[in-house]
Amino acid sequence: MHDILEAGVWAPSAENRHVFRHSVQGASVRLHLDPALARVNADQYYVALLSIGAVIENMRLAAGMHALDVDWQRGDSGAAADVVVTFRPDRQSPDELAEYIKQRHTNRRPVFQGPRLHAAEQRAIEASLAPLGERWRVHWFDDRRSRIALCELMAEAETHRFANAQLHQAMFDGIRFDIGWRSGASEGLPPAALQIEPGMRAAFASLRHWPLVRTLARFGLHRGIAWRASYMPARWAPHVCVVASRTPVDTNGDMIEAGRAMERAWLAATQLNLAVQPFAASVALARPGPGALEESARAALVRAWQKLMPDAQPVMVFRLGHAAPPIVRAGRPAPAALALR
């Protein structure tokens, strides 16, 4: 059970803060979701449930190492309903992706280098989604025209994060400026993990102050910041791909299953020794429901996605390539620290 809980804790989470506490109940683990999820914006809710899906998939992979499989269900339809993961005997061979749970991480180095993946390696990432059914796929944006269109969409979404007070606050609240630029952290994003160049760190730290960013936005300077954060690193990466669903991702269960697909693709890329950076903003800000964006801005993102992928719904954007490891990796708390008290 310790192995399974630890694997769950190592799943990705928004701003490196899990939105659940767990309790062991016989042959099950109950994930008690943070009640605050009932009040967050649609984009925050989306990435939170993606994370829960990744937690479940990591638990399933770890359970397979002990000849177990899992079933999961939500207690009710509420926004912050608990998720119950139940274990049962299973004689199938363990999934080799389990070995890469602790190696998986986000690499934000500005430049990813080649070589590009062979076709067989791309197929391996695509095949990682097969255990979840035919619904899920990986769409590659490696030709010039589609790559530019996707990068422009990503930059537009990132621009909103620097021009909207709520999105700006949500972004910078997760960064642990209190620990400085050399330390790691088990919760929250350590600044060193952001890979900001030494000469730009003071300027970046100043961007946490909304009055300054609001002034920059009046002169359009926030667009340059957004392009540096998304367009440029994605435009010149060896590969950019989107994990997507062939059917709408509408319900809570859909979003959790999408998180499982996201995690499997990320682990498969880690298995290939790739540097990986996820970009959630362009997908999350296009989600329906209460949000910080005006409806016209959200609708523009939706239309851009429909033009790029008319037959699928995006789940997560990934930049892939080769790069040195990050200076600091975000850590994780011990499983006991997330136990319900």
PDB file of N, CA, C and O in Angstrom, residues 29-59:
ATOM      1  N   VAL A  29      -8.514   2.693  -1.575  1.00  0.00           N
ATOM      2  CA  VAL A  29      -7.991   3.996  -1.168  1.00  0.00           C
ATOM      3  C   VAL A  29      -9.029   5.031  -1.564  1.00  0.00           C
ATOM      4  O   VAL A  29      -9.482   5.058  -2.714  1.00  0.00           O
ATOM      5  N   ARG A  30      -9.425   5.860  -0.629  1.00  0.00           N
ATOM      6  CA  ARG A  30     -10.363   6.945  -0.919  1.00  0.00           C
ATOM      7  C   ARG A  30      -9.576   8.240  -1.066  1.00  0.00           C
ATOM      8  O   ARG A  30      -8.798   8.617  -0.181  1.00  0.00           O
ATOM      9  N   LEU A  31      -9.768   8.895  -2.197  1.00  0.00           N
ATOM     10  CA  LEU A  31      -9.178  10.198  -2.430  1.00  0.00           C
ATOM     11  C   LEU A  31     -10.217  11.250  -2.065  1.00  0.00           C
ATOM     12  O   LEU A  31     -11.248  11.387  -2.751  1.00  0.00           O
ATOM     13  N   HIS A  32      -9.968  11.975  -0.996  1.00  0.00           N
ATOM     14  CA  HIS A  32     -10.878  13.003  -0.512  1.00  0.00           C
ATOM     15  C   HIS A  32     -10.492  14.323  -1.196  1.00  0.00           C
ATOM     16  O   HIS A  32      -9.480  14.931  -0.856  1.00  0.00           O
ATOM     17  N   LEU A  33     -11.295  14.739  -2.168  1.00  0.00           N
ATOM     18  CA  LEU A  33     -10.955  15.937  -2.920  1.00  0.00           C
ATOM     19  C   LEU A  33     -11.220  17.196  -2.102  1.00  0.00           C
ATOM     20  O   LEU A  33     -12.127  17.237  -1.277  1.00  0.00           O
ATOM     21  N   ASP A  34     -10.392  18.194  -2.336  1.00  0.00           N
ATOM     22  CA  ASP A  34     -10.496  19.465  -1.636  1.00  0.00           C
ATOM     23  C   ASP A  34     -11.867  20.092  -1.914  1.00  0.00           C
ATOM     24  O   ASP A  34     -12.233  20.293  -3.076  1.00  0.00           O
ATOM     25  N   PRO A  35     -12.640  20.400  -0.874  1.00  0.00           N
ATOM     26  CA  PRO A  35     -13.958  21.022  -1.099  1.00  0.00           C
ATOM     27  C   PRO A  35     -13.885  22.321  -1.889  1.00  0.00           C
ATOM     28  O   PRO A  35     -14.870  22.716  -2.523  1.00  0.00           O
ATOM     29  N   ALA A  36     -12.724  22.983  -1.873  1.00  0.00           N
ATOM     30  CA  ALA A  36     -12.588  24.246  -2.605  1.00  0.00           C
ATOM     31  C   ALA A  36     -12.750  24.052  -4.108  1.00  0.00           C
ATOM     32  O   ALA A  36     -13.001  25.028  -4.834  1.00  0.00           O
ATOM     33  N   LEU A  37     -12.637  22.815  -4.607  1.00  0.00           N
ATOM     34  CA  LEU A  37     -12.812  22.572  -6.039  1.00  0.00           C
ATOM     35  C   LEU A  37     -14.208  22.945  -6.514  1.00  0.00           C
ATOM     36  O   LEU A  37     -14.415  23.218  -7.692  1.00  0.00           O
ATOM     37  N   ALA A  38     -15.166  22.947  -5.601  1.00  0.00           N
ATOM     38  CA  ALA A  38     -16.531  23.310  -5.977  1.00  0.00           C
ATOM     39  C   ALA A  38     -16.649  24.794  -6.318  1.00  0.00           C
ATOM     40  O   ALA A  38     -17.667  25.219  -6.877  1.00  0.00           O
ATOM     41  N   ARG A  39     -15.610  25.579  -6.001  1.00  0.00           N
ATOM     42  CA  ARG A  39     -15.695  27.033  -6.187  1.00  0.00           C
ATOM     43  C   ARG A  39     -14.670  27.585  -7.167  1.00  0.00           C
ATOM     44  O   ARG A  39     -14.639  28.794  -7.390  1.00  0.00           O
ATOM     45  N   VAL A  40     -13.832  26.744  -7.739  1.00  0.00           N
ATOM     46  CA  VAL A  40     -12.770  27.250  -8.607  1.00  0.00           C
ATOM     47  C   VAL A  40     -13.301  27.457 -10.028  1.00  0.00           C
ATOM     48  O   VAL A  40     -14.375  26.980 -10.393  1.00  0.00           O
ATOM     49  N   ASN A  41     -12.512  28.165 -10.839  1.00  0.00           N
ATOM     50  CA  ASN A  41     -12.859  28.386 -12.233  1.00  0.00           C
ATOM     51  C   ASN A  41     -12.768  27.088 -13.026  1.00  0.00           C
ATOM     52  O   ASN A  41     -12.107  26.127 -12.610  1.00  0.00           O
ATOM     53  N   ALA A  42     -13.398  27.086 -14.204  1.00  0.00           N
ATOM     54  CA  ALA A  42     -13.435  25.880 -15.026  1.00  0.00           C
ATOM     55  C   ALA A  42     -12.039  25.410 -15.417  1.00  0.00           C
ATOM     56  O   ALA A  42     -11.783  24.203 -15.477  1.00  0.00           O
ATOM     57  N   ASP A  43     -11.118  26.340 -15.687  1.00  0.00           N
ATOM     58  CA  ASP A  43      -9.767  25.929 -16.079  1.00  0.00           C
ATOM     59  C   ASP A  43      -9.025  25.264 -14.927  1.00  0.00           C
ATOM     60  O   ASP A  43      -8.331  24.260 -15.112  1.00  0.00           O
ATOM     61  N   GLN A  44      -9.183  25.795 -13.721  1.00  0.00           N
ATOM     62  CA  GLN A  44      -8.539  25.193 -12.556  1.00  0.00           C
ATOM     63  C   GLN A  44      -9.141  23.827 -12.240  1.00  0.00           C
ATOM     64  O   GLN A  44      -8.424  22.893 -11.870  1.00  0.00           O
ATOM     65  N   TYR A  45     -10.444  23.715 -12.410  1.00  0.00           N
ATOM     66  CA  TYR A  45     -11.119  22.441 -12.154  1.00  0.00           C
ATOM     67  C   TYR A  45     -10.645  21.379 -13.139  1.00  0.00           C
ATOM     68  O   TYR A  45     -10.407  20.221 -12.765  1.00  0.00           O
ATOM     69  N   TYR A  46     -10.470  21.773 -14.377  1.00  0.00           N
ATOM     70  CA  TYR A  46     -10.032  20.837 -15.411  1.00  0.00           C
ATOM     71  C   TYR A  46      -8.655  20.256 -15.079  1.00  0.00           C
ATOM     72  O   TYR A  46      -8.470  19.035 -15.084  1.00  0.00           O
ATOM     73  N   VAL A  47      -7.689  21.124 -14.785  1.00  0.00           N
ATOM     74  CA  VAL A  47      -6.347  20.607 -14.518  1.00  0.00           C
ATOM     75  C   VAL A  47      -6.312  19.816 -13.204  1.00  0.00           C
ATOM     76  O   VAL A  47      -5.514  18.884 -13.056  1.00  0.00           O
ATOM     77  N   ALA A  48      -7.188  20.159 -12.257  1.00  0.00           N
ATOM     78  CA  ALA A  48      -7.248  19.392 -11.013  1.00  0.00           C
ATOM     79  C   ALA A  48      -7.718  17.965 -11.282  1.00  0.00           C
ATOM     80  O   ALA A  48      -7.150  16.998 -10.745  1.00  0.00           O
ATOM     81  N   LEU A  49      -8.746  17.803 -12.113  1.00  0.00           N
ATOM     82  CA  LEU A  49      -9.227  16.454 -12.402  1.00  0.00           C
ATOM     83  C   LEU A  49      -8.268  15.689 -13.302  1.00  0.00           C
ATOM     84  O   LEU A  49      -8.157  14.467 -13.202  1.00  0.00           O
ATOM     85  N   LEU A  50      -7.559  16.383 -14.188  1.00  0.00           N
ATOM     86  CA  LEU A  50      -6.483  15.715 -14.921  1.00  0.00           C
ATOM     87  C   LEU A  50      -5.480  15.117 -13.952  1.00  0.00           C
ATOM     88  O   LEU A  50      -5.018  13.978 -14.119  1.00  0.00           O
ATOM     89  N   SER A  51      -5.124  15.883 -12.934  1.00  0.00           N
ATOM     90  CA  SER A  51      -4.172  15.399 -11.937  1.00  0.00           C
ATOM     91  C   SER A  51      -4.710  14.180 -11.194  1.00  0.00           C
ATOM     92  O   SER A  51      -3.971  13.216 -10.955  1.00  0.00           O
ATOM     93  N   ILE A  52      -5.986  14.200 -10.840  1.00  0.00           N
ATOM     94  CA  ILE A  52      -6.581  13.046 -10.164  1.00  0.00           C
ATOM     95  C   ILE A  52      -6.504  11.814 -11.073  1.00  0.00           C
ATOM     96  O   ILE A  52      -6.211  10.694 -10.626  1.00  0.00           O
ATOM     97  N   GLY A  53      -6.748  11.996 -12.357  1.00  0.00           N
ATOM     98  CA  GLY A  53      -6.609  10.889 -13.292  1.00  0.00           C
ATOM     99  C   GLY A  53      -5.198  10.352 -13.335  1.00  0.00           C
ATOM    100  O   GLY A  53      -4.978   9.126 -13.389  1.00  0.00           O
ATOM    101  N   ALA A  54      -4.206  11.250 -13.302  1.00  0.00           N
ATOM    102  CA  ALA A  54      -2.810  10.816 -13.287  1.00  0.00           C
ATOM    103  C   ALA A  54      -2.482  10.066 -12.000  1.00  0.00           C
ATOM    104  O   ALA A  54      -1.728   9.087 -12.009  1.00  0.00           O
ATOM    105  N   VAL A  55      -3.048  10.520 -10.879  1.00  0.00           N
ATOM    106  CA  VAL A  55      -2.855   9.818  -9.604  1.00  0.00           C
ATOM    107  C   VAL A  55      -3.385   8.390  -9.713  1.00  0.00           C
ATOM    108  O   VAL A  55      -2.720   7.417  -9.308  1.00  0.00           O
ATOM    109  N   ILE A  56      -4.589   8.238 -10.253  1.00  0.00           N
ATOM    110  CA  ILE A  56      -5.195   6.915 -10.387  1.00  0.00           C
ATOM    111  C   ILE A  56      -4.355   6.028 -11.295  1.00  0.00           C
ATOM    112  O   ILE A  56      -4.110   4.847 -10.992  1.00  0.00           O
ATOM    113  N   GLU A  57      -3.867   6.581 -12.408  1.00  0.00           N
ATOM    114  CA  GLU A  57      -3.064   5.766 -13.318  1.00  0.00           C
ATOM    115  C   GLU A  57      -1.753   5.340 -12.675  1.00  0.00           C
ATOM    116  O   GLU A  57      -1.314   4.195 -12.828  1.00  0.00           O
ATOM    117  N   ASN A  58      -1.118   6.241 -11.941  1.00  0.00           N
ATOM    118  CA  ASN A  58       0.106   5.859 -11.232  1.00  0.00           C
ATOM    119  C   ASN A  58      -0.170   4.764 -10.205  1.00  0.00           C
ATOM    120  O   ASN A  58       0.621   3.833 -10.035  1.00  0.00           O
ATOM    121  N   MET A  59      -1.278   4.881  -9.492  1.00  0.00           N
ATOM    122  CA  MET A  59      -1.651   3.838  -8.536  1.00  0.00           C
ATOM    123  C   MET A  59      -1.869   2.497  -9.242  1.00  0.00           C
ATOM    124  O   MET A  59      -1.453   1.445  -8.747  1.00  0.00           O
TER     125      MET A  59
END
